[in-house]
Short mmCIF file of C-alpha atoms in Angstrom, two decimals:
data_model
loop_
_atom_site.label_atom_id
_atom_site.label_comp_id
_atom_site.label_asym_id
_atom_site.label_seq_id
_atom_site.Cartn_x
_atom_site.Cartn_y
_atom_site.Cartn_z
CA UNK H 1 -27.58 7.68 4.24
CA UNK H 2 -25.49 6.24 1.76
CA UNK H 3 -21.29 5.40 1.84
CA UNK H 4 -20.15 6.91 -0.85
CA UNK H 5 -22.61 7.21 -4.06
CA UNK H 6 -20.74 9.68 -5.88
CA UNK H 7 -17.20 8.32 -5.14
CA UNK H 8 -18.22 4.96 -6.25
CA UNK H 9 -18.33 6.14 -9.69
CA UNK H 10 -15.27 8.45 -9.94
CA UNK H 11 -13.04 6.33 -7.32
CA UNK H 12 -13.37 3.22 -8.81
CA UNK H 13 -13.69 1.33 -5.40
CA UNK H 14 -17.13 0.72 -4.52
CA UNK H 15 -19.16 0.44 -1.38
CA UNK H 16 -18.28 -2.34 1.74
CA UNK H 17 -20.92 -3.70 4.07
CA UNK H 18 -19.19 -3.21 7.31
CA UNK H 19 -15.56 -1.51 8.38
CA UNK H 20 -14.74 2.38 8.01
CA UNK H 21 -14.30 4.77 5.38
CA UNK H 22 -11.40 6.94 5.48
CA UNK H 23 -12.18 9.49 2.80
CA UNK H 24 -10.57 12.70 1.12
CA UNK H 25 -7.30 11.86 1.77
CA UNK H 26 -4.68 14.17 0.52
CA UNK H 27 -3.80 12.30 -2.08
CA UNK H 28 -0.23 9.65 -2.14
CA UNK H 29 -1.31 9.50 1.73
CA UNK H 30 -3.14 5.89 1.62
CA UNK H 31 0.25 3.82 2.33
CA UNK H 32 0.67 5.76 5.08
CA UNK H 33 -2.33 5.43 6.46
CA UNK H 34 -2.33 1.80 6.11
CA UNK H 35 1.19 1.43 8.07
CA UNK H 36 -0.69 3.77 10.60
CA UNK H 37 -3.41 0.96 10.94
CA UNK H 38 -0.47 -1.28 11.23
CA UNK H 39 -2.21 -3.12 7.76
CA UNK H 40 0.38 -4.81 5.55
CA UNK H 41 -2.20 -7.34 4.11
CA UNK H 42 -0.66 -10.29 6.48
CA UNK H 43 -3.56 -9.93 8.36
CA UNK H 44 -5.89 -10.57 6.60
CA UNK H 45 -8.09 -7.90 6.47
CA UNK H 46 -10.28 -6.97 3.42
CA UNK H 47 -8.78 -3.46 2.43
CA UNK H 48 -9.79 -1.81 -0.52
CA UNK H 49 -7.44 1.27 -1.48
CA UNK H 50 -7.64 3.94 -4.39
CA UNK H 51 -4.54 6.15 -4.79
CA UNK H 52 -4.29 9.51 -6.88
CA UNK H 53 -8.12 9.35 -7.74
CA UNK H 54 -9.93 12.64 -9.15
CA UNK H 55 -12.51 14.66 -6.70
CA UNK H 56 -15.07 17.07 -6.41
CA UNK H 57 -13.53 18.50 -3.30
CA UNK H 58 -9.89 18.47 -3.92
CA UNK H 59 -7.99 18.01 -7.45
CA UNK H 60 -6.90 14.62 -6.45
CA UNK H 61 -7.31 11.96 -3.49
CA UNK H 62 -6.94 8.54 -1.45
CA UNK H 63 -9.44 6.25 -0.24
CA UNK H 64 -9.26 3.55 2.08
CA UNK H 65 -11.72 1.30 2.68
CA UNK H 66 -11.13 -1.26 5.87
CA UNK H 67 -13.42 -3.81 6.34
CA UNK H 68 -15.09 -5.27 9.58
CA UNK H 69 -12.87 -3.02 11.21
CA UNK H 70 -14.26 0.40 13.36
CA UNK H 71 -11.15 2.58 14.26
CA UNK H 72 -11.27 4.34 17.56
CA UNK H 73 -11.05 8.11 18.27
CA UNK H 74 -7.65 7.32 18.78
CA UNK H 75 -6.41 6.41 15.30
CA UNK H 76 -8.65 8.79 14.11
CA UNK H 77 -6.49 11.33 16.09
CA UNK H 78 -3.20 10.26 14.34
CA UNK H 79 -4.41 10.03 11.22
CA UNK H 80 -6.02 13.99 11.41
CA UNK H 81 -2.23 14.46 11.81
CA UNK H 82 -0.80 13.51 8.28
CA UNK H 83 -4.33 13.96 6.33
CA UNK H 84 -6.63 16.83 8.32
CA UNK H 85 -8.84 17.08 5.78
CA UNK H 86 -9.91 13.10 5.39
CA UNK H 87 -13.38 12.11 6.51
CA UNK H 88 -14.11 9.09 8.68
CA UNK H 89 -17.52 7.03 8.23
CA UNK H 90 -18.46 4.29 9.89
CA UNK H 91 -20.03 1.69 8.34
CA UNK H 92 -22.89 -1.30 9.20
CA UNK H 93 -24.86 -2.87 6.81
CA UNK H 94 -23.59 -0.35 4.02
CA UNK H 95 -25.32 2.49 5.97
CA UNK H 96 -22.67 5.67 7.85
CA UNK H 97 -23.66 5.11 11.46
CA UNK H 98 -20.97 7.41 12.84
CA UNK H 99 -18.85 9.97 11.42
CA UNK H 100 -15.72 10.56 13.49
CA UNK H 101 -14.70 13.91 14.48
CA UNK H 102 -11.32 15.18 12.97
CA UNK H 103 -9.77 16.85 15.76
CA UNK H 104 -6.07 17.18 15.62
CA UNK H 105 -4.70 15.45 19.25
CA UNK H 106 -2.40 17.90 21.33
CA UNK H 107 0.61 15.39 21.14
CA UNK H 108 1.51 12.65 18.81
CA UNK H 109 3.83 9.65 20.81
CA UNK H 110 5.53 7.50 19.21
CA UNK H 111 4.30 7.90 15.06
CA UNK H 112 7.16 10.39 14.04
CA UNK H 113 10.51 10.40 14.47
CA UNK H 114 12.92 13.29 15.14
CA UNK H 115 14.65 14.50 11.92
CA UNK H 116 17.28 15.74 14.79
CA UNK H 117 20.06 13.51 14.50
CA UNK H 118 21.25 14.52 17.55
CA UNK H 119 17.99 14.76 19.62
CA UNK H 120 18.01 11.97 22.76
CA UNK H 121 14.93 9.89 20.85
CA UNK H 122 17.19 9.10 17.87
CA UNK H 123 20.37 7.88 20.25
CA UNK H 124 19.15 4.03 21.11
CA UNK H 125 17.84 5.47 24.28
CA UNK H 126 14.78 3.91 25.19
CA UNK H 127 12.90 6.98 24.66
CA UNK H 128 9.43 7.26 22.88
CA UNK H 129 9.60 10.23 20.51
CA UNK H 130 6.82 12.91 21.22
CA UNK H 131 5.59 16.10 19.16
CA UNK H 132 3.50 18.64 20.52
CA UNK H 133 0.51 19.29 17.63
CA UNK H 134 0.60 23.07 16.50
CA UNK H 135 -1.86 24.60 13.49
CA UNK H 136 1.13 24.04 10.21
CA UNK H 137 3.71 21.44 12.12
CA UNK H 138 4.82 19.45 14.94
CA UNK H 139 7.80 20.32 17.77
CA UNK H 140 9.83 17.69 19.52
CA UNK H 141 8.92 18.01 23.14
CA UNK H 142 12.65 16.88 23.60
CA UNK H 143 15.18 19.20 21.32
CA UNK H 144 12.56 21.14 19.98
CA UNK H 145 13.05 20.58 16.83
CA UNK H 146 9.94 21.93 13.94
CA UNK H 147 8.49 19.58 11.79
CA UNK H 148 6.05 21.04 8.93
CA UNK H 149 3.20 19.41 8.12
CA UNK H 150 4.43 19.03 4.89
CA UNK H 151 7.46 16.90 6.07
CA UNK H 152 5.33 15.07 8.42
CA UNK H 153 4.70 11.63 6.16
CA UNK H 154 8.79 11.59 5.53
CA UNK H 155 9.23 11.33 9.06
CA UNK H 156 6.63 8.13 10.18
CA UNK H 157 8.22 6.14 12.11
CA UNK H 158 6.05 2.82 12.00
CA UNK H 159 7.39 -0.34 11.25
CA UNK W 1 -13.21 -9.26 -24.21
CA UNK W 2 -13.42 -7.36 -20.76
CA UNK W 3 -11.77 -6.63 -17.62
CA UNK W 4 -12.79 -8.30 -15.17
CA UNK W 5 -16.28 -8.73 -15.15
CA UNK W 6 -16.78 -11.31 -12.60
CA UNK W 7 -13.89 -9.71 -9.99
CA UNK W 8 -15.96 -6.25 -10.17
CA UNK W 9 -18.70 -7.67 -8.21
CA UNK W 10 -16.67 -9.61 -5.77
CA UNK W 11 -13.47 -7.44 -5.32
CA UNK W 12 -14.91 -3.92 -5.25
CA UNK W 13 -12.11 -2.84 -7.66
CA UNK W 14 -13.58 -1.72 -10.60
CA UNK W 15 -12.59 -1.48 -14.48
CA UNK W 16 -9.90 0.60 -15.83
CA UNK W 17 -9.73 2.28 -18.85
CA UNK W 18 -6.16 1.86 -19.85
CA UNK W 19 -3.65 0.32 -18.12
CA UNK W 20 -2.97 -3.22 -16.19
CA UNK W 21 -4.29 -5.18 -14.17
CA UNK W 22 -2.66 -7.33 -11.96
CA UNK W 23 -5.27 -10.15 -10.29
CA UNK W 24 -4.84 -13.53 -8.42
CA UNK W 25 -2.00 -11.95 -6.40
CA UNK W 26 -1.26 -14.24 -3.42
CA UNK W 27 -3.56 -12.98 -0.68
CA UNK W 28 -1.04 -9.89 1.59
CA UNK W 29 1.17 -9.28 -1.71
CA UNK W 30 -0.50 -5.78 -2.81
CA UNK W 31 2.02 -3.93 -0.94
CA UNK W 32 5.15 -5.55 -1.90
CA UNK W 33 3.91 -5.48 -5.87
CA UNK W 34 3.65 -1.58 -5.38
CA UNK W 35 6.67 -1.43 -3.63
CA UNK W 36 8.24 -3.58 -6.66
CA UNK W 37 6.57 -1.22 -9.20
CA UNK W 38 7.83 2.08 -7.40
CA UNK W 39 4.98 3.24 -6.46
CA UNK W 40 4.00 5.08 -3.29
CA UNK W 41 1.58 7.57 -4.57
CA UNK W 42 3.80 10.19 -4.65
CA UNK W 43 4.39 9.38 -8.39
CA UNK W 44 0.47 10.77 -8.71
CA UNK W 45 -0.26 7.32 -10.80
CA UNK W 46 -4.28 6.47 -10.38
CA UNK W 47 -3.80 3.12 -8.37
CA UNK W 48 -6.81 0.37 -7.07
CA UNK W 49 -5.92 -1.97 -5.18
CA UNK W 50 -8.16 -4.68 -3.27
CA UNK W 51 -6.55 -6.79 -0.13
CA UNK W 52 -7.57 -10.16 0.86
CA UNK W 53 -10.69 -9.95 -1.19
CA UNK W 54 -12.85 -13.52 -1.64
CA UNK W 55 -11.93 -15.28 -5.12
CA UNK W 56 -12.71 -18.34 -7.44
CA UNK W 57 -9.83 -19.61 -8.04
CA UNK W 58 -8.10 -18.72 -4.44
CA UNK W 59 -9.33 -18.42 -1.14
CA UNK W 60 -8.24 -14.63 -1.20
CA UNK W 61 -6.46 -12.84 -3.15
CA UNK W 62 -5.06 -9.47 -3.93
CA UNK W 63 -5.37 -6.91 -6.76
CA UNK W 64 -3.60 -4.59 -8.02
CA UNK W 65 -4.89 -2.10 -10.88
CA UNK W 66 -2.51 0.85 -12.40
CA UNK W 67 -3.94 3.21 -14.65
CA UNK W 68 -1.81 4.45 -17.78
CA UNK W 69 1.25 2.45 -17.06
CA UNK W 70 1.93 -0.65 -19.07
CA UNK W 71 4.03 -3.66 -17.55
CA UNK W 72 6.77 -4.60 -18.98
CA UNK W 73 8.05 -8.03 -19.95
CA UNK W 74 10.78 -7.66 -17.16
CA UNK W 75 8.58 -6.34 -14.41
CA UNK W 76 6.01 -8.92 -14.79
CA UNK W 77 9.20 -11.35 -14.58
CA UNK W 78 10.29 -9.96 -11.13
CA UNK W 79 6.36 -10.11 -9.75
CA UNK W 80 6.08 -13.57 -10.69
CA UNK W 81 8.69 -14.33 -8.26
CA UNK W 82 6.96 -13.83 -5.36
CA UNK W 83 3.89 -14.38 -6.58
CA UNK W 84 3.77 -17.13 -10.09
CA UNK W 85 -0.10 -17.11 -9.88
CA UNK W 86 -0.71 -13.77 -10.83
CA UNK W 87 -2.71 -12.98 -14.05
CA UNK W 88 -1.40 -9.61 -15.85
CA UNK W 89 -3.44 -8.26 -18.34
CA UNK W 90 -2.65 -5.10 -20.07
CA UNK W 91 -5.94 -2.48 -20.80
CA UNK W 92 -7.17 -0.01 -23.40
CA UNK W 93 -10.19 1.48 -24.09
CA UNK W 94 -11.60 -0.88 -20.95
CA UNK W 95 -10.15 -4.08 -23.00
CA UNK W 96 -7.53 -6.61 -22.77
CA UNK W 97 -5.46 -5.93 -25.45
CA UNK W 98 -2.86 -8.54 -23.97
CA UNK W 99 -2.07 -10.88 -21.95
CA UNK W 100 1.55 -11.24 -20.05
CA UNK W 101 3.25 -14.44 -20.23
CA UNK W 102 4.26 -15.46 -16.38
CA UNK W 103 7.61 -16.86 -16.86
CA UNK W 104 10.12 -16.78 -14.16
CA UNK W 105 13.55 -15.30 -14.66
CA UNK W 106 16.73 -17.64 -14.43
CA UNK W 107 18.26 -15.14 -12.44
CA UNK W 108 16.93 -11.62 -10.29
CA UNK W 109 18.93 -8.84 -9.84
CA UNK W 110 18.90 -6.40 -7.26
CA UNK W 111 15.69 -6.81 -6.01
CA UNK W 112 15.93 -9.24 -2.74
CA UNK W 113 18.32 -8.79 -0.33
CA UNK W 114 20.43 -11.81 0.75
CA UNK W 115 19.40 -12.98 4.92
CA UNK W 116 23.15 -14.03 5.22
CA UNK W 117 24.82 -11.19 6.99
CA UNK W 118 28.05 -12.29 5.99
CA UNK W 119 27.54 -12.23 2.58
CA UNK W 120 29.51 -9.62 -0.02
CA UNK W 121 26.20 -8.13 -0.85
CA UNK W 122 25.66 -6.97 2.89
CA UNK W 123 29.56 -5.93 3.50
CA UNK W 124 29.01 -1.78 2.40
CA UNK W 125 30.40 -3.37 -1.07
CA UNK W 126 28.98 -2.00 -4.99
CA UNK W 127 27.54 -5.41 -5.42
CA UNK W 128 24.47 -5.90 -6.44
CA UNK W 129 22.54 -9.14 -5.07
CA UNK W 130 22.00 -11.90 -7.64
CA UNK W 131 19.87 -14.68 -6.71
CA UNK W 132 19.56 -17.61 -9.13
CA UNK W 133 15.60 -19.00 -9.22
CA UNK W 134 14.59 -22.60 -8.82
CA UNK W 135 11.33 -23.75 -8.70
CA UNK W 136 10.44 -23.42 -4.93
CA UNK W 137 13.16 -20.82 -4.39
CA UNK W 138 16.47 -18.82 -4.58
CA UNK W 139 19.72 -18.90 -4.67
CA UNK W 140 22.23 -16.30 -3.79
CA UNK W 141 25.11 -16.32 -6.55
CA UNK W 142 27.30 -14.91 -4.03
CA UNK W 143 27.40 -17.39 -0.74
CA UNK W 144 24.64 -19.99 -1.70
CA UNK W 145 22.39 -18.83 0.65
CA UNK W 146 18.91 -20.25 0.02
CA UNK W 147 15.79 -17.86 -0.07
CA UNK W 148 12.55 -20.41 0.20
CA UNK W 149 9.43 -19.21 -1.82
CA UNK W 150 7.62 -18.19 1.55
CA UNK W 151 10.31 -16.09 3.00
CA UNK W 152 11.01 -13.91 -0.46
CA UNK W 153 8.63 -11.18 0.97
CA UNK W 154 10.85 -10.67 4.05
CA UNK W 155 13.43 -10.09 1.56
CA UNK W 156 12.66 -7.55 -0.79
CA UNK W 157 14.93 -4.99 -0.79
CA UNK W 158 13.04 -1.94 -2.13
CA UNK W 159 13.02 1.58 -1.36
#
């Protein structure tokens, strides 16, 4: 089974040897990811990225390609939050040995923060923010306040 | 004359058709050249970009490749501030139709902010920051202050 065949000629960013795959992106969502995956290139991880790209599956996409890196079910979890459509693949030796489930986690701590001004996370309190996970948004577990998923990438809070 | 034949293979950033390519970025720089450019992939510009990817001439090095967007003289002035090595080459039809001169600006305007909190430029005020540029740095044209080559990332102020 092969990493990406048909994306390597539309995408423009071809296939690594090791690392992960994060695929079908909803396209202008590869920055994000990357501050996700805490990557700002001082690391010096290999990352390859392709922004706005055309695709079969949706008019236009991301790609991110992290090298010598496998992310956990964990970041997978997060990311499914701002992008629920991407695929995952793991790579070795340019072969997908795993492909991560998307499953959207019940609760997000700590990615987003509050668009309530007012809420107790956004007062220097030293309060993680946390949003329960519905179908189309996100609540505040603390005011209550609605984020749609649509507002979500506005509202990372990684730094 | 082409593209970039030789980084294709090693960078996994492949040729554009019209456009520019930015190569022999300092190795971690990708980011703050989008964030100098504007983009965030909201825009919807086609983007590549390869991080910390193996090179001749440097150890690593990053990439940057926008489609349909031609540099101009005075952005390829600001991004060879922070980083002079860069190579810009401007693309059509999958050739280099130019080359960019690197030349650093006498003076940059607006785009760094200055680390001396009691400088005008940090005081709420409608002044822009002005930084004079010397060889291995900057200088504020307000205080003095000195911004050294290998803190100017710290400094951007973009958004």
């Amino acid at each position: 089974m092969n990493d990406t065949d048909d994306s390597d000629r539309e995408l423009r960013v071809s296939k690594i040897r090791n690392g992960t795959v994060i695929d079908h992106l909803a396209a202008g969502q590869a920055l994000n990811v990357l501050a996700l995956l805490g990557i700002d290139g001082s690391g010096g991880e290999s990352v390859s990225v392709g922004m706005n790209v055309p695709s079969d599956k949706l008019a236009k996409k991301d790609i991110v390609k992290v090298e010598d890196r496998e992310l956990s079910q964990s970041e997978v979890d997060v990311l499914s939050v701002i992008s629920p459509e991407a695929t995952i693949n793991i790579i070795r030796e340019y072969d997908v040995i795993e492909k991560k489930r998307i499953e959207r986690p019940e609760a997000v701590t700590g990615v987003l923060s509050c668009p309530n001004r007012n809420c107790i996370t956004n007062a220097d309190e030293p309060v993680e923010t946390r949003f329960v996970v519905f179908s189309d948004g996100l609540r505040c577990d603390y005011c209550g306040e609605i984020v749609r998923e649509d507002e979500m990438a506005t509202h990372l809070d990684v730094s």
